[in-house]
GROMACS .gro file of C-alpha atoms in nm:
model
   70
    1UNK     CA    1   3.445   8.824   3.230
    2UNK     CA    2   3.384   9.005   3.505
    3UNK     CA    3   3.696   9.154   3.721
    4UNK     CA    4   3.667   9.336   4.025
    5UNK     CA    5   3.904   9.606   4.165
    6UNK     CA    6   3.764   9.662   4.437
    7UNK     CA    7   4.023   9.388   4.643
    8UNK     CA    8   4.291   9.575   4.486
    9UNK     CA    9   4.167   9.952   4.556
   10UNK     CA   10   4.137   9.885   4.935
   11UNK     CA   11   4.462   9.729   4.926
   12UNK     CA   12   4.606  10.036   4.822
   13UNK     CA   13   4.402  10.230   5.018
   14UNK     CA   14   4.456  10.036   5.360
   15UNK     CA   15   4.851  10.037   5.279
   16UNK     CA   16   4.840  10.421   5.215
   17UNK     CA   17   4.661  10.461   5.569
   18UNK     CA   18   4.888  10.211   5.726
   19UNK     CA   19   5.218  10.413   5.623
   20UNK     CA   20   5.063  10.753   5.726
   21UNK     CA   21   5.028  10.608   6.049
   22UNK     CA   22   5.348  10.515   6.076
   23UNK     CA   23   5.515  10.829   5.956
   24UNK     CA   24   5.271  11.002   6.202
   25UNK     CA   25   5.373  10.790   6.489
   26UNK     CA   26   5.786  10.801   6.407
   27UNK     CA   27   5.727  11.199   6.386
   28UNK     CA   28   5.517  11.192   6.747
   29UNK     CA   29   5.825  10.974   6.864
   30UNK     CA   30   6.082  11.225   6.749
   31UNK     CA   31   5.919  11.535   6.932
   32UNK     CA   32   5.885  11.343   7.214
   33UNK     CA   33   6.254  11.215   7.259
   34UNK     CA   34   6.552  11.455   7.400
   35UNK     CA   35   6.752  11.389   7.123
   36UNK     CA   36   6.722  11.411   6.753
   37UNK     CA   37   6.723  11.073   6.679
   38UNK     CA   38   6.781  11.067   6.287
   39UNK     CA   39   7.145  11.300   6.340
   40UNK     CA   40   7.230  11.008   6.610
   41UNK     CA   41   7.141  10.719   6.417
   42UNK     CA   42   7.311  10.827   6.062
   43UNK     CA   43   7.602  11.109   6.210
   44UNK     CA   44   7.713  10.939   6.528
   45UNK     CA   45   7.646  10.598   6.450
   46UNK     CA   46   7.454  10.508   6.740
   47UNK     CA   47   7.367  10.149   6.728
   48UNK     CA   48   7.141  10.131   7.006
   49UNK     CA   49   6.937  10.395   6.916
   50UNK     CA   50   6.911  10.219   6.548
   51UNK     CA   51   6.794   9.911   6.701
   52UNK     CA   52   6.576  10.053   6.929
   53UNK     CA   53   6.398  10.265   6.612
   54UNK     CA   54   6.385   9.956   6.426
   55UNK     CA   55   6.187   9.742   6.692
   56UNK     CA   56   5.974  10.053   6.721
   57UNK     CA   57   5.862  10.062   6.366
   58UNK     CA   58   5.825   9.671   6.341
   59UNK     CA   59   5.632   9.673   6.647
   60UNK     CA   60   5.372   9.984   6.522
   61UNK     CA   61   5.332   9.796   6.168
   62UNK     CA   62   5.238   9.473   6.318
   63UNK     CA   63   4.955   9.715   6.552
   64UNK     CA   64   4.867   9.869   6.249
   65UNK     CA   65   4.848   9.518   6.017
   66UNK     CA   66   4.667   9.397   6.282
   67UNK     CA   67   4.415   9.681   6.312
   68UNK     CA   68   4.357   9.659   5.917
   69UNK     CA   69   4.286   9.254   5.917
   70UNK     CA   70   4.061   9.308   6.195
   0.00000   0.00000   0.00000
């Protein structure tokens, strides 16, 4: 029986790259904005900022799925 990891390793190994990028791109999007945007979204309650965030992160892991699937 022969079993392969190799599927499962660059799995792993793509997701770990994937998140990275994301943390790296929320962080780059934080410097960049006037405001901190973590104390308005969780403190102040500001909705529109949340939903704004959100779309931002959905729309940088669907770049970054897409860059891994090729």
């Amino acid at each position: 029986m022969d079993i392969s990891f190799t599927p499962v390793l660059n799995s792993v190994l793509f997701s770990a790259i994937g998140f990275a990028i994301l943390l790296l791109a929320y962080f780059v999007i934080e410097k960049i904005t006037p405001e901190n945007t973590w104390k308005e979204i969780v403190q102040k309650n500001n909705t529109a900022v949340a939903i704004v965030f959100a779309a931002f992160i959905i729309g940088i892991s669907m770049i970054i799925s897409a860059a891994i699937h090729g």
